[in-house]
Amino acid sequence: MNLTLHVWRQRNQRTEGRFVTYQATDVSPEMSFLEMLDVVNERILQEGQEPIAFDHDCREGICGTCGMVINGAAHGPRRLTTTCQLHMRTFADGDTITIEPWRAAAFPVIKDLVVDRTALDRIVQNGGYISINTGSAPDGNAVAVPKEAAERAMDAAACIGCGACVAACPNASAMLFTAAKVSHLGLLPQGQAERSSRALRMVAAMDAAGFGGCTNHGECEAACPKGIPLETIARLNRDFLRASLTRRPKSTASGGAG
Ligand code: SF4
Ligand code: FES
C-alpha cells in the first residue's frame, strides 16, 4: 500500500504547529498503525530530519498511551480499537490519512502527536483508591460481592485512561473517564466508605483541570476503545448528587459543626 500522510508537527507547547505531508510507501496491510509510523520515521531519520514524536508503550491495547486523532476520529475509524491495534488493512491503497494529537485545553501538546495527559492522573489522585485500613488480607469469601456489581465494576475498571473520550467530546469533557474511575470502586462493598467523598473530590479535580462539562453528546462512548457505556456517567451523576445533598459541614478547630 502507498499512502499520503498529513501529520501534525509541533516542536513544543510554545511554538505553533502545522501539518507536514509524508509519503508512506510499501506499507503492509498487516502492519499496525504504529508500525507504519515506525517505517515512516526510519525514512525521516535517514533523511536527517527529526522523526514524528508519538506516544506508545504496550502496543496491545492496555496502557492507553497511544492516542491520536486519525482522519478526525480518536484512535481512528474502527470501534473498540486503540491506535496500536488498528491495522493498515483498515485503509485502502492510495488513501490520504490526517494524523493529529488529542485536541483539548487540558491536554497541552508536548511535541507532535504527544500530549500531556497528567490532568487525568490528578483526577485519579483525588479518589481512585481505597484508603481505609483493611488490616491483613481477609478470607476470599468474607465480603460477599453481588455478581452484577462485580461485573459492572470490572467493566468500569477496563478504562485504560487513554483520553479518547476527552478528545472526541465537543466540550473536551472528562466525564466518562471520571465516571469509570468513580464507578469501579463505588460499586464494590470495599469502596463504600469513601463513595461520597470520592465522587465529590474527583469531580472537583476534573473541573480544576480545565475539562469541559458534559452535555450528553455521547461522542465519548462512541470513541472509547474499551466500551465504557454512557450509563457510567449517569451513575456518577447520581453519586455526585447524593454526596452533594448529604455532605456534612467540616468540623471547625474549636470542635464545632462536625
Ligand atoms: S473512558 Fe474509554 S476513552 Fe475515556 S479514558 Fe477510559 S478507556 Fe479511554
Ligand atoms: S500502546 Fe498501549 S494501548 Fe496502545
PDB file of C-alpha atoms and ligand atoms in Angstrom:
ATOM      1  CA  MET A   1       0.000   0.000   0.000  1.00  0.00           C
ATOM      2  CA  ASN A   2       1.097   3.560  -0.694  1.00  0.00           C
ATOM      3  CA  LEU A   3      -0.410   6.311   1.438  1.00  0.00           C
ATOM      4  CA  THR A   4      -0.206  10.060   1.844  1.00  0.00           C
ATOM      5  CA  LEU A   5       0.034  11.231   5.454  1.00  0.00           C
ATOM      6  CA  HIS A   6      -0.745  14.717   6.725  1.00  0.00           C
ATOM      7  CA  VAL A   7       0.898  14.748  10.152  1.00  0.00           C
ATOM      8  CA  TRP A   8       0.704  17.470  12.807  1.00  0.00           C
ATOM      9  CA  ARG A   9       4.233  18.609  13.646  1.00  0.00           C
ATOM     10  CA  GLN A  10       4.794  20.910  16.623  1.00  0.00           C
ATOM     11  CA  ARG A  11       8.176  21.438  18.263  1.00  0.00           C
ATOM     12  CA  ASN A  12       6.787  22.144  21.739  1.00  0.00           C
ATOM     13  CA  GLN A  13       3.961  23.749  23.679  1.00  0.00           C
ATOM     14  CA  ARG A  14       5.138  27.296  22.977  1.00  0.00           C
ATOM     15  CA  THR A  15       5.562  27.065  19.212  1.00  0.00           C
ATOM     16  CA  GLU A  16       2.843  26.879  16.588  1.00  0.00           C
ATOM     17  CA  GLY A  17       2.239  23.600  14.836  1.00  0.00           C
ATOM     18  CA  ARG A  18       1.457  22.768  11.216  1.00  0.00           C
ATOM     19  CA  PHE A  19       0.625  19.803   9.024  1.00  0.00           C
ATOM     20  CA  VAL A  20       3.519  18.240   7.117  1.00  0.00           C
ATOM     21  CA  THR A  21       2.917  15.793   4.275  1.00  0.00           C
ATOM     22  CA  TYR A  22       4.793  12.472   4.060  1.00  0.00           C
ATOM     23  CA  GLN A  23       4.527   9.563   1.646  1.00  0.00           C
ATOM     24  CA  ALA A  24       4.268   6.144   3.280  1.00  0.00           C
ATOM     25  CA  THR A  25       5.325   3.608   0.656  1.00  0.00           C
ATOM     26  CA  ASP A  26       5.330  -0.211   0.605  1.00  0.00           C
ATOM     27  CA  VAL A  27       3.131  -0.416   3.694  1.00  0.00           C
ATOM     28  CA  SER A  28       1.969  -3.939   4.520  1.00  0.00           C
ATOM     29  CA  PRO A  29      -1.779  -4.249   5.262  1.00  0.00           C
ATOM     30  CA  GLU A  30      -0.789  -6.429   8.233  1.00  0.00           C
ATOM     31  CA  MET A  31       1.198  -3.638   9.905  1.00  0.00           C
ATOM     32  CA  SER A  32      -0.316  -1.855  12.857  1.00  0.00           C
ATOM     33  CA  PHE A  33      -0.771   1.896  12.551  1.00  0.00           C
ATOM     34  CA  LEU A  34       2.195   2.458  14.882  1.00  0.00           C
ATOM     35  CA  GLU A  35       4.396   0.089  12.869  1.00  0.00           C
ATOM     36  CA  MET A  36       3.519   2.108   9.781  1.00  0.00           C
ATOM     37  CA  LEU A  37       4.639   5.261  11.618  1.00  0.00           C
ATOM     38  CA  ASP A  38       7.853   3.457  12.673  1.00  0.00           C
ATOM     39  CA  VAL A  39       8.646   2.781   8.997  1.00  0.00           C
ATOM     40  CA  VAL A  40       7.919   6.396   8.052  1.00  0.00           C
ATOM     41  CA  ASN A  41      10.136   7.565  10.923  1.00  0.00           C
ATOM     42  CA  GLU A  42      13.041   5.393   9.766  1.00  0.00           C
ATOM     43  CA  ARG A  43      12.916   7.091   6.401  1.00  0.00           C
ATOM     44  CA  ILE A  44      12.657  10.529   8.010  1.00  0.00           C
ATOM     45  CA  LEU A  45      15.733   9.696  10.142  1.00  0.00           C
ATOM     46  CA  GLN A  46      17.684   8.514   7.086  1.00  0.00           C
ATOM     47  CA  GLU A  47      16.949  11.912   5.532  1.00  0.00           C
ATOM     48  CA  GLY A  48      18.485  13.565   8.589  1.00  0.00           C
ATOM     49  CA  GLN A  49      15.219  15.017   9.872  1.00  0.00           C
ATOM     50  CA  GLU A  50      13.528  14.719  13.253  1.00  0.00           C
ATOM     51  CA  PRO A  51      11.178  11.734  13.485  1.00  0.00           C
ATOM     52  CA  ILE A  52       7.487  12.176  14.282  1.00  0.00           C
ATOM     53  CA  ALA A  53       7.016  12.020  18.061  1.00  0.00           C
ATOM     54  CA  PHE A  54       4.155   9.790  19.211  1.00  0.00           C
ATOM     55  CA  ASP A  55       3.370   8.071  22.491  1.00  0.00           C
ATOM     56  CA  HIS A  56       3.250   4.288  22.859  1.00  0.00           C
ATOM     57  CA  ASP A  57       4.172   1.572  25.310  1.00  0.00           C
ATOM     58  CA  CYS A  58       2.375  -1.790  25.409  1.00  0.00           C
ATOM     59  CA  ARG A  59       1.194  -1.845  21.782  1.00  0.00           C
ATOM     60  CA  GLU A  60      -1.532  -4.268  22.791  1.00  0.00           C
ATOM     61  CA  GLY A  61      -4.409  -2.051  23.892  1.00  0.00           C
ATOM     62  CA  ILE A  62      -3.626  -1.983  27.602  1.00  0.00           C
ATOM     63  CA  CYS A  63      -1.581   1.078  28.600  1.00  0.00           C
ATOM     64  CA  GLY A  64      -3.659   3.823  26.962  1.00  0.00           C
ATOM     65  CA  THR A  65      -0.714   5.918  25.789  1.00  0.00           C
ATOM     66  CA  CYS A  66      -1.038   5.631  22.001  1.00  0.00           C
ATOM     67  CA  GLY A  67      -3.924   8.017  21.410  1.00  0.00           C
ATOM     68  CA  MET A  68      -4.036  10.190  18.311  1.00  0.00           C
ATOM     69  CA  VAL A  69      -6.763  11.565  16.076  1.00  0.00           C
ATOM     70  CA  ILE A  70      -6.818   9.714  12.746  1.00  0.00           C
ATOM     71  CA  ASN A  71      -8.957  11.186   9.981  1.00  0.00           C
ATOM     72  CA  GLY A  72     -10.918  13.136  12.586  1.00  0.00           C
ATOM     73  CA  ALA A  73     -11.644  10.138  14.824  1.00  0.00           C
ATOM     74  CA  ALA A  74      -9.975   9.445  18.180  1.00  0.00           C
ATOM     75  CA  HIS A  75      -7.999   6.186  17.718  1.00  0.00           C
ATOM     76  CA  GLY A  76      -9.144   6.039  14.090  1.00  0.00           C
ATOM     77  CA  PRO A  77     -12.135   4.601  12.280  1.00  0.00           C
ATOM     78  CA  ARG A  78     -12.583   1.205  13.978  1.00  0.00           C
ATOM     79  CA  ARG A  79     -14.799   0.964  17.063  1.00  0.00           C
ATOM     80  CA  LEU A  80     -13.370  -0.536  20.266  1.00  0.00           C
ATOM     81  CA  THR A  81      -9.831  -0.341  18.873  1.00  0.00           C
ATOM     82  CA  THR A  82      -6.803   1.549  20.160  1.00  0.00           C
ATOM     83  CA  THR A  83      -4.379   3.104  17.664  1.00  0.00           C
ATOM     84  CA  CYS A  84      -1.814   0.384  18.389  1.00  0.00           C
ATOM     85  CA  GLN A  85      -4.340  -2.308  17.494  1.00  0.00           C
ATOM     86  CA  LEU A  86      -5.551  -0.575  14.350  1.00  0.00           C
ATOM     87  CA  HIS A  87      -4.247  -2.373  11.275  1.00  0.00           C
ATOM     88  CA  MET A  88      -3.393  -0.821   7.947  1.00  0.00           C
ATOM     89  CA  ARG A  89      -5.836  -3.161   6.200  1.00  0.00           C
ATOM     90  CA  THR A  90      -8.495  -0.795   7.572  1.00  0.00           C
ATOM     91  CA  PHE A  91      -7.325   1.670   4.914  1.00  0.00           C
ATOM     92  CA  ALA A  92      -7.151   1.399   1.128  1.00  0.00           C
ATOM     93  CA  ASP A  93      -4.149   1.771  -1.149  1.00  0.00           C
ATOM     94  CA  GLY A  94      -3.826   5.424  -2.176  1.00  0.00           C
ATOM     95  CA  ASP A  95      -5.669   6.799   0.869  1.00  0.00           C
ATOM     96  CA  THR A  96      -4.795  10.122   2.440  1.00  0.00           C
ATOM     97  CA  ILE A  97      -4.647   9.978   6.251  1.00  0.00           C
ATOM     98  CA  THR A  98      -4.652  13.006   8.547  1.00  0.00           C
ATOM     99  CA  ILE A  99      -2.984  12.438  11.941  1.00  0.00           C
ATOM    100  CA  GLU A 100      -3.314  14.901  14.823  1.00  0.00           C
ATOM    101  CA  PRO A 101      -2.772  14.921  18.587  1.00  0.00           C
ATOM    102  CA  TRP A 102      -5.671  14.905  21.069  1.00  0.00           C
ATOM    103  CA  ARG A 103      -7.215  18.393  20.974  1.00  0.00           C
ATOM    104  CA  ALA A 104      -8.194  19.640  24.455  1.00  0.00           C
ATOM    105  CA  ALA A 105      -7.095  22.574  26.595  1.00  0.00           C
ATOM    106  CA  ALA A 106      -6.414  20.157  29.468  1.00  0.00           C
ATOM    107  CA  PHE A 107      -4.066  18.114  27.221  1.00  0.00           C
ATOM    108  CA  PRO A 108      -1.340  20.550  26.073  1.00  0.00           C
ATOM    109  CA  VAL A 109       0.821  19.315  23.203  1.00  0.00           C
ATOM    110  CA  ILE A 110       4.291  18.240  24.355  1.00  0.00           C
ATOM    111  CA  LYS A 111       5.569  17.505  20.858  1.00  0.00           C
ATOM    112  CA  ASP A 112       3.932  16.499  17.546  1.00  0.00           C
ATOM    113  CA  LEU A 113       1.353  13.826  18.493  1.00  0.00           C
ATOM    114  CA  VAL A 114       2.349  13.579  22.164  1.00  0.00           C
ATOM    115  CA  VAL A 115       0.138  15.384  24.672  1.00  0.00           C
ATOM    116  CA  ASP A 116       0.405  15.864  28.427  1.00  0.00           C
ATOM    117  CA  ARG A 117      -2.349  13.716  29.981  1.00  0.00           C
ATOM    118  CA  THR A 118      -1.331  14.229  33.612  1.00  0.00           C
ATOM    119  CA  ALA A 119      -4.660  16.029  34.172  1.00  0.00           C
ATOM    120  CA  LEU A 120      -6.217  12.532  34.185  1.00  0.00           C
ATOM    121  CA  ASP A 121      -3.669  11.422  36.807  1.00  0.00           C
ATOM    122  CA  ARG A 122      -4.695  14.335  39.025  1.00  0.00           C
ATOM    123  CA  ILE A 123      -8.309  13.144  38.919  1.00  0.00           C
ATOM    124  CA  VAL A 124      -7.211   9.645  39.985  1.00  0.00           C
ATOM    125  CA  GLN A 125      -5.029  11.096  42.752  1.00  0.00           C
ATOM    126  CA  ASN A 126      -8.206  12.600  44.230  1.00  0.00           C
ATOM    127  CA  GLY A 127     -10.059   9.378  44.895  1.00  0.00           C
ATOM    128  CA  GLY A 128      -9.001   6.484  42.696  1.00  0.00           C
ATOM    129  CA  TYR A 129      -8.089   4.377  45.712  1.00  0.00           C
ATOM    130  CA  ILE A 130      -9.433   2.942  48.979  1.00  0.00           C
ATOM    131  CA  SER A 131      -7.656   4.441  51.992  1.00  0.00           C
ATOM    132  CA  ILE A 132      -9.398   2.687  54.888  1.00  0.00           C
ATOM    133  CA  ASN A 133      -7.218   0.373  56.941  1.00  0.00           C
ATOM    134  CA  THR A 134      -8.303  -3.101  55.912  1.00  0.00           C
ATOM    135  CA  GLY A 135      -5.909  -4.999  58.184  1.00  0.00           C
ATOM    136  CA  SER A 136      -4.466  -8.265  56.992  1.00  0.00           C
ATOM    137  CA  ALA A 137      -5.775  -9.995  53.872  1.00  0.00           C
ATOM    138  CA  PRO A 138      -9.338 -11.183  54.593  1.00  0.00           C
ATOM    139  CA  ASP A 139     -10.706 -14.571  53.626  1.00  0.00           C
ATOM    140  CA  GLY A 140     -11.702 -14.507  49.959  1.00  0.00           C
ATOM    141  CA  ASN A 141     -15.395 -15.101  50.715  1.00  0.00           C
ATOM    142  CA  ALA A 142     -15.663 -12.888  53.809  1.00  0.00           C
ATOM    143  CA  VAL A 143     -17.136  -9.954  51.868  1.00  0.00           C
ATOM    144  CA  ALA A 144     -19.936 -11.023  49.576  1.00  0.00           C
ATOM    145  CA  VAL A 145     -19.956  -9.105  46.269  1.00  0.00           C
ATOM    146  CA  PRO A 146     -23.141  -9.345  44.185  1.00  0.00           C
ATOM    147  CA  LYS A 147     -22.331 -10.776  40.754  1.00  0.00           C
ATOM    148  CA  GLU A 148     -23.849  -7.852  38.869  1.00  0.00           C
ATOM    149  CA  ALA A 149     -21.880  -5.320  40.949  1.00  0.00           C
ATOM    150  CA  ALA A 150     -18.664  -7.265  40.362  1.00  0.00           C
ATOM    151  CA  GLU A 151     -19.270  -7.381  36.618  1.00  0.00           C
ATOM    152  CA  ARG A 152     -20.102  -3.692  36.352  1.00  0.00           C
ATOM    153  CA  ALA A 153     -17.087  -2.768  38.469  1.00  0.00           C
ATOM    154  CA  MET A 154     -14.863  -4.876  36.195  1.00  0.00           C
ATOM    155  CA  ASP A 155     -16.398  -3.222  33.110  1.00  0.00           C
ATOM    156  CA  ALA A 156     -15.605   0.223  34.537  1.00  0.00           C
ATOM    157  CA  ALA A 157     -12.096  -0.901  35.516  1.00  0.00           C
ATOM    158  CA  ALA A 158     -11.430  -1.650  31.842  1.00  0.00           C
ATOM    159  CA  CYS A 159     -10.797   2.094  31.306  1.00  0.00           C
ATOM    160  CA  ILE A 160      -7.164   2.465  30.223  1.00  0.00           C
ATOM    161  CA  GLY A 161      -7.011   6.247  30.734  1.00  0.00           C
ATOM    162  CA  CYS A 162      -6.289   6.946  27.090  1.00  0.00           C
ATOM    163  CA  GLY A 163      -8.239  10.204  26.930  1.00  0.00           C
ATOM    164  CA  ALA A 164     -10.079   9.407  23.687  1.00  0.00           C
ATOM    165  CA  CYS A 165     -13.356  10.322  25.404  1.00  0.00           C
ATOM    166  CA  VAL A 166     -11.978  13.820  26.043  1.00  0.00           C
ATOM    167  CA  ALA A 167     -10.614  14.157  22.506  1.00  0.00           C
ATOM    168  CA  ALA A 168     -13.918  13.084  20.951  1.00  0.00           C
ATOM    169  CA  CYS A 169     -16.145  15.300  23.106  1.00  0.00           C
ATOM    170  CA  PRO A 170     -17.026  18.738  21.633  1.00  0.00           C
ATOM    171  CA  ASN A 171     -16.683  20.111  25.192  1.00  0.00           C
ATOM    172  CA  ALA A 172     -13.462  18.188  25.926  1.00  0.00           C
ATOM    173  CA  SER A 173     -15.210  16.728  28.946  1.00  0.00           C
ATOM    174  CA  ALA A 174     -13.588  14.004  31.018  1.00  0.00           C
ATOM    175  CA  MET A 175     -16.865  12.757  32.480  1.00  0.00           C
ATOM    176  CA  LEU A 176     -16.651   9.244  31.018  1.00  0.00           C
ATOM    177  CA  PHE A 177     -13.127   8.742  32.359  1.00  0.00           C
ATOM    178  CA  THR A 178     -14.024  10.161  35.793  1.00  0.00           C
ATOM    179  CA  ALA A 179     -17.234   8.132  35.911  1.00  0.00           C
ATOM    180  CA  ALA A 180     -15.309   4.939  35.143  1.00  0.00           C
ATOM    181  CA  LYS A 181     -12.815   5.634  37.935  1.00  0.00           C
ATOM    182  CA  VAL A 182     -15.554   6.534  40.447  1.00  0.00           C
ATOM    183  CA  SER A 183     -17.640   3.508  39.446  1.00  0.00           C
ATOM    184  CA  HIS A 184     -15.093   0.760  39.603  1.00  0.00           C
ATOM    185  CA  LEU A 185     -14.578   1.392  43.317  1.00  0.00           C
ATOM    186  CA  GLY A 186     -18.033   2.761  44.182  1.00  0.00           C
ATOM    187  CA  LEU A 187     -19.810  -0.377  43.006  1.00  0.00           C
ATOM    188  CA  LEU A 188     -17.916  -2.671  45.353  1.00  0.00           C
ATOM    189  CA  PRO A 189     -18.542  -3.140  49.095  1.00  0.00           C
ATOM    190  CA  GLN A 190     -14.897  -2.274  49.814  1.00  0.00           C
ATOM    191  CA  GLY A 191     -15.346   1.123  48.147  1.00  0.00           C
ATOM    192  CA  GLN A 192     -18.406   2.248  50.116  1.00  0.00           C
ATOM    193  CA  ALA A 193     -16.630   4.028  52.995  1.00  0.00           C
ATOM    194  CA  GLU A 194     -15.318   6.744  50.670  1.00  0.00           C
ATOM    195  CA  ARG A 195     -18.008   6.595  47.993  1.00  0.00           C
ATOM    196  CA  SER A 196     -19.376  10.100  48.613  1.00  0.00           C
ATOM    197  CA  SER A 197     -16.089  11.895  49.174  1.00  0.00           C
ATOM    198  CA  ARG A 198     -14.616  10.116  46.145  1.00  0.00           C
ATOM    199  CA  ALA A 199     -17.352  11.421  43.829  1.00  0.00           C
ATOM    200  CA  LEU A 200     -17.051  14.968  45.177  1.00  0.00           C
ATOM    201  CA  ARG A 201     -13.259  15.112  45.098  1.00  0.00           C
ATOM    202  CA  MET A 202     -12.783  13.524  41.689  1.00  0.00           C
ATOM    203  CA  VAL A 203     -15.378  15.791  40.065  1.00  0.00           C
ATOM    204  CA  ALA A 204     -13.739  18.820  41.721  1.00  0.00           C
ATOM    205  CA  ALA A 205     -10.338  17.688  40.380  1.00  0.00           C
ATOM    206  CA  MET A 206     -11.851  17.219  36.920  1.00  0.00           C
ATOM    207  CA  ASP A 207     -13.251  20.759  36.952  1.00  0.00           C
ATOM    208  CA  ALA A 208      -9.986  22.209  38.277  1.00  0.00           C
ATOM    209  CA  ALA A 209      -8.033  20.522  35.463  1.00  0.00           C
ATOM    210  CA  GLY A 210      -9.933  22.544  32.869  1.00  0.00           C
ATOM    211  CA  PHE A 211     -12.072  19.826  31.265  1.00  0.00           C
ATOM    212  CA  GLY A 212     -15.427  20.951  29.869  1.00  0.00           C
ATOM    213  CA  GLY A 213     -18.858  19.965  31.140  1.00  0.00           C
ATOM    214  CA  CYS A 214     -20.878  17.003  29.866  1.00  0.00           C
ATOM    215  CA  THR A 215     -23.851  17.889  27.653  1.00  0.00           C
ATOM    216  CA  ASN A 216     -24.765  14.325  26.653  1.00  0.00           C
ATOM    217  CA  HIS A 217     -23.386  14.254  23.099  1.00  0.00           C
ATOM    218  CA  GLY A 218     -22.361  10.622  23.540  1.00  0.00           C
ATOM    219  CA  GLU A 219     -19.219  11.007  21.421  1.00  0.00           C
ATOM    220  CA  CYS A 220     -17.161   9.696  24.351  1.00  0.00           C
ATOM    221  CA  GLU A 221     -18.944   6.343  24.365  1.00  0.00           C
ATOM    222  CA  ALA A 222     -18.532   6.014  20.583  1.00  0.00           C
ATOM    223  CA  ALA A 223     -14.787   6.749  20.770  1.00  0.00           C
ATOM    224  CA  CYS A 224     -13.957   4.671  23.860  1.00  0.00           C
ATOM    225  CA  PRO A 225     -11.794   1.701  22.843  1.00  0.00           C
ATOM    226  CA  LYS A 226     -12.879  -0.199  25.949  1.00  0.00           C
ATOM    227  CA  GLY A 227     -16.624   0.228  25.526  1.00  0.00           C
ATOM    228  CA  ILE A 228     -17.269   2.187  28.733  1.00  0.00           C
ATOM    229  CA  PRO A 229     -21.008   2.939  28.447  1.00  0.00           C
ATOM    230  CA  LEU A 230     -22.767   6.273  28.976  1.00  0.00           C
ATOM    231  CA  GLU A 231     -24.734   4.773  31.884  1.00  0.00           C
ATOM    232  CA  THR A 232     -21.449   5.064  33.823  1.00  0.00           C
ATOM    233  CA  ILE A 233     -21.867   8.855  33.680  1.00  0.00           C
ATOM    234  CA  ALA A 234     -25.465   8.549  34.925  1.00  0.00           C
ATOM    235  CA  ARG A 235     -24.123   6.552  37.896  1.00  0.00           C
ATOM    236  CA  LEU A 236     -21.526   9.243  38.640  1.00  0.00           C
ATOM    237  CA  ASN A 237     -24.222  11.923  38.447  1.00  0.00           C
ATOM    238  CA  ARG A 238     -26.351  10.004  40.977  1.00  0.00           C
ATOM    239  CA  ASP A 239     -23.382   9.546  43.338  1.00  0.00           C
ATOM    240  CA  PHE A 240     -22.364  13.186  42.978  1.00  0.00           C
ATOM    241  CA  LEU A 241     -25.907  14.460  43.642  1.00  0.00           C
ATOM    242  CA  ARG A 242     -26.371  12.201  46.658  1.00  0.00           C
ATOM    243  CA  ALA A 243     -22.986  13.231  48.037  1.00  0.00           C
ATOM    244  CA  SER A 244     -23.713  16.934  47.489  1.00  0.00           C
ATOM    245  CA  LEU A 245     -27.054  16.709  49.284  1.00  0.00           C
ATOM    246  CA  THR A 246     -25.755  14.723  52.246  1.00  0.00           C
ATOM    247  CA  ARG A 247     -22.405  16.481  52.647  1.00  0.00           C
ATOM    248  CA  ARG A 248     -21.759  17.444  56.267  1.00  0.00           C
ATOM    249  CA  PRO A 249     -20.054  20.748  57.082  1.00  0.00           C
ATOM    250  CA  LYS A 250     -16.373  20.406  58.022  1.00  0.00           C
ATOM    251  CA  SER A 251     -15.513  20.477  61.740  1.00  0.00           C
ATOM    252  CA  THR A 252     -14.062  23.755  62.976  1.00  0.00           C
ATOM    253  CA  ALA A 253     -10.839  23.947  65.015  1.00  0.00           C
ATOM    254  CA  SER A 254     -12.906  24.527  68.173  1.00  0.00           C
ATOM    255  CA  GLY A 255     -14.747  21.291  67.627  1.00  0.00           C
ATOM    256  CA  GLY A 256     -17.991  22.912  66.388  1.00  0.00           C
ATOM    257  CA  ALA A 257     -20.192  21.942  63.488  1.00  0.00           C
ATOM    258  CA  GLY A 258     -18.861  18.397  62.782  1.00  0.00           C
TER     259      GLY A 258
HETATM  260  S1  SF4 B   1     -13.346   6.050  29.360  1.00  0.00           S
HETATM  261 FE1  SF4 B   1     -12.643   4.991  27.480  1.00  0.00          FE
HETATM  262  S2  SF4 B   1     -11.947   6.658  26.135  1.00  0.00           S
HETATM  263 FE2  SF4 B   1     -12.064   7.500  28.201  1.00  0.00          FE
HETATM  264  S3  SF4 B   1     -10.012   7.261  29.075  1.00  0.00           S
HETATM  265 FE3  SF4 B   1     -11.196   5.432  29.670  1.00  0.00          FE
HETATM  266  S4  SF4 B   1     -10.752   3.940  28.065  1.00  0.00           S
HETATM  267 FE4  SF4 B   1     -10.107   5.911  27.223  1.00  0.00          FE
HETATM  268  S1  FES B   2       0.393   1.394  23.113  1.00  0.00           S
HETATM  269 FE1  FES B   2      -0.617   0.719  24.922  1.00  0.00          FE
HETATM  270  S2  FES B   2      -2.745   0.930  24.465  1.00  0.00           S
HETATM  271 FE2  FES B   2      -1.739   1.398  22.589  1.00  0.00          FE
END
